[in-house]
CSV table of C-alpha atoms in Angstrom, one decimal:
chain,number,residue,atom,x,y,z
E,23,UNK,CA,11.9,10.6,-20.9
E,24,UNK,CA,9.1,8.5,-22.8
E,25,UNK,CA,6.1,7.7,-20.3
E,26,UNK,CA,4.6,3.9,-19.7
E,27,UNK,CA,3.5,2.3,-23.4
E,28,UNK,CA,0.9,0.2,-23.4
E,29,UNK,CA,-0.6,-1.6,-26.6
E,30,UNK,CA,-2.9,-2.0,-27.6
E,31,UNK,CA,-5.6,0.8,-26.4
E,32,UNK,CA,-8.7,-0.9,-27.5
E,33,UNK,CA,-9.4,-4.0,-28.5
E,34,UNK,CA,-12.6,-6.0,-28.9
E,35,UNK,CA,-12.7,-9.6,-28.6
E,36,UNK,CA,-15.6,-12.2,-28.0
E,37,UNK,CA,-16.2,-14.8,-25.3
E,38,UNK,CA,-13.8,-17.8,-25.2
E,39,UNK,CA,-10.6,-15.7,-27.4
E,40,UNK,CA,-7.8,-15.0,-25.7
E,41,UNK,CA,-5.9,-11.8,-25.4
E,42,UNK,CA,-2.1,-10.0,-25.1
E,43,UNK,CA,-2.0,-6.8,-24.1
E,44,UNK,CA,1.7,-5.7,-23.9
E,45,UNK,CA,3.3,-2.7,-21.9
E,46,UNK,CA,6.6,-1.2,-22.0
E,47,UNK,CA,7.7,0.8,-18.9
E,48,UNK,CA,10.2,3.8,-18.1
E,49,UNK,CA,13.3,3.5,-19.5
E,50,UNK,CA,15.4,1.9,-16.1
E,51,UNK,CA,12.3,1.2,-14.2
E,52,UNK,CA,12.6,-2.8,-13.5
E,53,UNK,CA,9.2,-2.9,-11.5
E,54,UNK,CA,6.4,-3.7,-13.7
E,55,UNK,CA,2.5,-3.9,-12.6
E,56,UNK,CA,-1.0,-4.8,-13.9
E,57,UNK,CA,-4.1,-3.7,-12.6
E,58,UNK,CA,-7.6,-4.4,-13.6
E,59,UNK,CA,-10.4,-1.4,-13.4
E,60,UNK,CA,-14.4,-1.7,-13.7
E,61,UNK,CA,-16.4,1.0,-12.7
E,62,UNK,CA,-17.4,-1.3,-9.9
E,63,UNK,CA,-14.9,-2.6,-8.1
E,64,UNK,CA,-12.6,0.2,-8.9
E,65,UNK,CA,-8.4,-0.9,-9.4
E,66,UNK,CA,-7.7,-4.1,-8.7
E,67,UNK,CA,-4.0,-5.7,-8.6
E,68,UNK,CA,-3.3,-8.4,-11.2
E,69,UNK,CA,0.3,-9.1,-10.3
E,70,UNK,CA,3.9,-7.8,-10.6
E,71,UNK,CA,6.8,-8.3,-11.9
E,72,UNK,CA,10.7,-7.3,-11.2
E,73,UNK,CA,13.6,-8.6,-12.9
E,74,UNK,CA,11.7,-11.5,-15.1
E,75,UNK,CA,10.3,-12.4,-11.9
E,76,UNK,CA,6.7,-12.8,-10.7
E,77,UNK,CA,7.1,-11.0,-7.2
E,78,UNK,CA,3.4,-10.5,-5.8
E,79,UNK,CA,0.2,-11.9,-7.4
E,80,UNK,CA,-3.2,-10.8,-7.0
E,81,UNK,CA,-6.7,-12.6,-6.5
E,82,UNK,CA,-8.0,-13.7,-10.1
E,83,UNK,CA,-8.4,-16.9,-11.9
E,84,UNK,CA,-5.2,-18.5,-13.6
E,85,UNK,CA,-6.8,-17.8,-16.8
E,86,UNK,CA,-4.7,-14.3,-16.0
E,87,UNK,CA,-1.5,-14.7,-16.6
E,88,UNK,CA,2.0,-12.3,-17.4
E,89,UNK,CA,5.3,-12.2,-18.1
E,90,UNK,CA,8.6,-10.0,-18.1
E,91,UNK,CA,10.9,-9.8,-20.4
E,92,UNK,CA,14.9,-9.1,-20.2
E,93,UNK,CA,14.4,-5.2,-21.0
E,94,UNK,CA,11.6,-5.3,-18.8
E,95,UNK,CA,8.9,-5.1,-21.6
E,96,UNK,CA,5.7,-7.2,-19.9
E,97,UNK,CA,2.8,-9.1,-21.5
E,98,UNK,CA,-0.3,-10.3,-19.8
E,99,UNK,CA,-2.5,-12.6,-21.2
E,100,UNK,CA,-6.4,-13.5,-20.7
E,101,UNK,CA,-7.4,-16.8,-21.9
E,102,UNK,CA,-11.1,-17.9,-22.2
E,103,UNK,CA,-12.0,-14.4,-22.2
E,104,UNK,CA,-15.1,-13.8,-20.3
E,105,UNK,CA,-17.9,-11.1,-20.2
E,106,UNK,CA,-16.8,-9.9,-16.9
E,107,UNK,CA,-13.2,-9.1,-18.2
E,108,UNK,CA,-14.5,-6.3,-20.0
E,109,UNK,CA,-12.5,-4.0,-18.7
E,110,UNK,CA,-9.6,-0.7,-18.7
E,111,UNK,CA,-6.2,-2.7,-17.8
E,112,UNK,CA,-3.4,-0.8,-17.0
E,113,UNK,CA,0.0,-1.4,-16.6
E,114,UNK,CA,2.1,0.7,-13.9
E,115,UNK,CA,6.1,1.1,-14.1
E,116,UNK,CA,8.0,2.1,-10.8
E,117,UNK,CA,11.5,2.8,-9.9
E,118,UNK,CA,14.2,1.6,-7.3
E,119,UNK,CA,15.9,4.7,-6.2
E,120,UNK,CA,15.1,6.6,-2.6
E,121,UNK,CA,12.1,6.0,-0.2
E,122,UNK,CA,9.6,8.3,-2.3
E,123,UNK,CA,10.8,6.9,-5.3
E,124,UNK,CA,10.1,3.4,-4.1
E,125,UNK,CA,6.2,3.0,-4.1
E,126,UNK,CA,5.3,6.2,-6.9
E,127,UNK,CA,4.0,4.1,-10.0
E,128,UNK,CA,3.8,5.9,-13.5
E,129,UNK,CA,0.8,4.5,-15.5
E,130,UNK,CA,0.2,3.7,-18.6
E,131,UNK,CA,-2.5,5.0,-20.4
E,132,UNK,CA,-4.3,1.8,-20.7
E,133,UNK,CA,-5.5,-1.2,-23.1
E,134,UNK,CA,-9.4,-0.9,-23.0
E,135,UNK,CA,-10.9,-4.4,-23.4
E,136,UNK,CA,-14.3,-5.0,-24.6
E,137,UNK,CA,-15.4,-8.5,-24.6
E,138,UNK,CA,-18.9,-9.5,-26.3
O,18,UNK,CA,-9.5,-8.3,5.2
O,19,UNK,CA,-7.4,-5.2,4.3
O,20,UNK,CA,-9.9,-2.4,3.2
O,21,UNK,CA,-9.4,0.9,1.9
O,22,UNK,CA,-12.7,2.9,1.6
O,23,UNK,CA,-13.4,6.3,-0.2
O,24,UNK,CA,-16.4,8.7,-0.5
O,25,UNK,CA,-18.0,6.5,-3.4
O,26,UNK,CA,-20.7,9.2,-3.5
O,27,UNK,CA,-19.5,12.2,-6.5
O,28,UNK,CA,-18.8,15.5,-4.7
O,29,UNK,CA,-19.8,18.3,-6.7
O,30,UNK,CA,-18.5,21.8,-5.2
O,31,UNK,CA,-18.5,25.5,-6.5
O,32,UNK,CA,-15.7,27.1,-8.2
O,33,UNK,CA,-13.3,28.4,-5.6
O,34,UNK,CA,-14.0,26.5,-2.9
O,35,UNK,CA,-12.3,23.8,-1.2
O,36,UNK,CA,-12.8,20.4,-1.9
O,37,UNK,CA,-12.3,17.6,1.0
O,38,UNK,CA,-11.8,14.0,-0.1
O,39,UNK,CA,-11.3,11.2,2.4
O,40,UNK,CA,-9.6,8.0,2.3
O,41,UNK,CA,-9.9,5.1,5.2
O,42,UNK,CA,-8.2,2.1,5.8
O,43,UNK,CA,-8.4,-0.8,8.1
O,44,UNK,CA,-6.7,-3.5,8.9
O,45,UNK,CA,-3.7,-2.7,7.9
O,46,UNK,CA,-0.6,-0.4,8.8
O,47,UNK,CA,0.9,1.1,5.5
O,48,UNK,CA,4.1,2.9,5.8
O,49,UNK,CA,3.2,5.5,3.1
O,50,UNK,CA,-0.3,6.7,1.6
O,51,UNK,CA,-0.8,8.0,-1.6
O,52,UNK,CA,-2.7,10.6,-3.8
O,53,UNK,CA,-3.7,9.8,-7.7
O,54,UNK,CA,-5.8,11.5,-10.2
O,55,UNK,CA,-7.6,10.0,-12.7
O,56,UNK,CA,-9.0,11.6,-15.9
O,57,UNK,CA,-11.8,9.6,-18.1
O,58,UNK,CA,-9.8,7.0,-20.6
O,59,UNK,CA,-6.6,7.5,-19.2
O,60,UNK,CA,-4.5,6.1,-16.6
O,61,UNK,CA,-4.1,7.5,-13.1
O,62,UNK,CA,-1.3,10.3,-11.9
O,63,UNK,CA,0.6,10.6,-9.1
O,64,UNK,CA,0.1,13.6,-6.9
O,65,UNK,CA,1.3,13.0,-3.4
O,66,UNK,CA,3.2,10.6,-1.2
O,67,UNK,CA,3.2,11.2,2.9
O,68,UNK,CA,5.1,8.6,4.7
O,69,UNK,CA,2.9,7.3,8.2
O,70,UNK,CA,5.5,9.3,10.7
O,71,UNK,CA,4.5,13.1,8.7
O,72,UNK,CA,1.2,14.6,9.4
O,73,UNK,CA,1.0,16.8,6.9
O,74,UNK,CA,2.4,17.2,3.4
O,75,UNK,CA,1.4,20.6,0.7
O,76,UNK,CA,1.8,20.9,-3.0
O,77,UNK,CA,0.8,24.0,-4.1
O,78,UNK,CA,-3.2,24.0,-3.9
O,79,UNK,CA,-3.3,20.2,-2.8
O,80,UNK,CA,-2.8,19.6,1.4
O,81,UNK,CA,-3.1,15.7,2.2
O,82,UNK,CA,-3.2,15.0,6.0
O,83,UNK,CA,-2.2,11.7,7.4
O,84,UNK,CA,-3.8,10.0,10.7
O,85,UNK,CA,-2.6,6.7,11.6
O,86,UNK,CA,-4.9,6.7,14.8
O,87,UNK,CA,-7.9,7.1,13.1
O,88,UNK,CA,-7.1,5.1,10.0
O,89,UNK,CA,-7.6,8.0,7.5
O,90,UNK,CA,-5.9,10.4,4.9
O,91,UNK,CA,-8.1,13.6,4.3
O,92,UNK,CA,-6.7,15.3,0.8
O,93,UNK,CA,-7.7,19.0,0.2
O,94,UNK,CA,-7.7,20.6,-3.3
O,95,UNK,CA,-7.9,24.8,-2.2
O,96,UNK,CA,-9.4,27.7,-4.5
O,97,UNK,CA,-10.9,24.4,-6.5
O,98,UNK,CA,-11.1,24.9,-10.4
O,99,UNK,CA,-13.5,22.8,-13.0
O,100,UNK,CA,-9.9,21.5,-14.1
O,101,UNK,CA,-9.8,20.0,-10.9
O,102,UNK,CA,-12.6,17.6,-12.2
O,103,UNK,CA,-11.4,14.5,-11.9
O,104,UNK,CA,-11.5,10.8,-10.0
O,105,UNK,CA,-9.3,10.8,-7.2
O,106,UNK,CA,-7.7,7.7,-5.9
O,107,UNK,CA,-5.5,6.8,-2.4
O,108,UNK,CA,-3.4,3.9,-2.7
O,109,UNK,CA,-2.1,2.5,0.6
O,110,UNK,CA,1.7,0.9,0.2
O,111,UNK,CA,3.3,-1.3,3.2
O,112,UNK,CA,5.6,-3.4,2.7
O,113,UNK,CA,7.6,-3.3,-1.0
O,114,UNK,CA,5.1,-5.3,-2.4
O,115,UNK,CA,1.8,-4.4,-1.2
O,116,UNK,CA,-0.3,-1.5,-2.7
O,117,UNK,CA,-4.1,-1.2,-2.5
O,118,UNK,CA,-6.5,1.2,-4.1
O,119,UNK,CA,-9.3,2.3,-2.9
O,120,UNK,CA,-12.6,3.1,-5.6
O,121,UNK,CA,-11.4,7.0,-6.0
O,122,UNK,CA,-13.8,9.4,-5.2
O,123,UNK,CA,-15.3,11.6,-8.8
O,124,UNK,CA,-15.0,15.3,-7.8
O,125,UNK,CA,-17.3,17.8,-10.3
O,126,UNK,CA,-16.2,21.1,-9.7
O,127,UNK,CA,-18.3,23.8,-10.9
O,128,UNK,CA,-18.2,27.2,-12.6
């Protein structure tokens, strides 16, 4: 079955712009999460979503925000980009089914953000 | 805080050797650990879940150990090849909703 979609996978915007960076997960997967990665501070969590829903959220500025949609398709959005948001984000899909299925996330390939 | 601390130092081995990565935690008390590789411009893979009451778990060349006393996974790669290069990553998961990465650890395997 197709793998996690994310679009698009570089992009190059300058300070102040905002940006969408969309993801479509595994087909039945309902568990959809963003992470942030910079050589330095390795992967940090954005935030997740399940069934439309915001279910945990992690610690950035409001100027990060997301979305799920009804098929599970998710969007995030930066706002006011900055410098420091230069950065790979990817977007993880996971599954409901079984204890090991629970908590295994499927990646995306990633949207690589470069902001000047 | 929750931590979870890897080798942020590469580890370059030989061909055919094995390589040992190591993955701590504090403060917290996940109920499963895991194992992801990372290649350069691309997203990270899963490789291995152990659950906090199994000790041990094996896939094929890969072992990962899991100590809940001592806070830490240790996750062997055995007969190591230069397509083992790779970032490795742990990822601690405790609750439905809670999963932390650590850095990942770059392992350069040699011919």
């Amino acid at each position: 079955k197709a793998g996690v979609t994310q679009t698009p996978r570089y992009l190059i915007k300058t300070r102040g712009q905002q940006v969408t960076l969309s993801c479509s997960p595994i087909s039945g997967h309902r568990s959809v999460s963003w992470y942030q990665q910079t050589p330095g501070q390795g992967l940090q969590f954005l935030f997740e979503y399940f069934s439309e829903t915001q279910r945990n959220k992690g610690n950035f500025p409001g100027r990060f925000s997301g979305r799920q949609f009804s098929n599970s398709r998710s969007e995030m959005n930066v706002s006011t980009l900055e410098l420091g948001d230069s950065a790979l984000y990817l977007c993880a899909s996971r599954g409901g089914g079984g204890l090991s299925g629970a908590n295994v996330l499927t990646f995306g390939a990633g949207s690589r953000l470069t902001v000047l | 805080s929750q931590k979870i601390e890897q080798n942020s130092e590469a580890l370059n081995i030989q061909e055919g050797k094995t390589a040992t990565l190591t993955c701590n935690y504090t403060n917290y008390s996940p109920a499963y650990l895991q194992w992801y590789r990372q290649d350069p411009g691309r997203g990270p893979v899963f490789l291995l879940l152990i659950r906090e009451n199994e000790k041990e778990k094996r896939k094929e060349r890969l072992k990962v150990t899991f100590d809940t006393t001592l806070k830490q996974s240790l996750f062997h790669i055995t007969a190591s090849q230069p397509a083992d290069s790779a970032t490795y990553l742990c990822e601690i998961s405790g609750g439905y909703n809670k999963l932390i990465f650590g850095a990942g650890t770059r392992l350069a395997v040699h011919p």
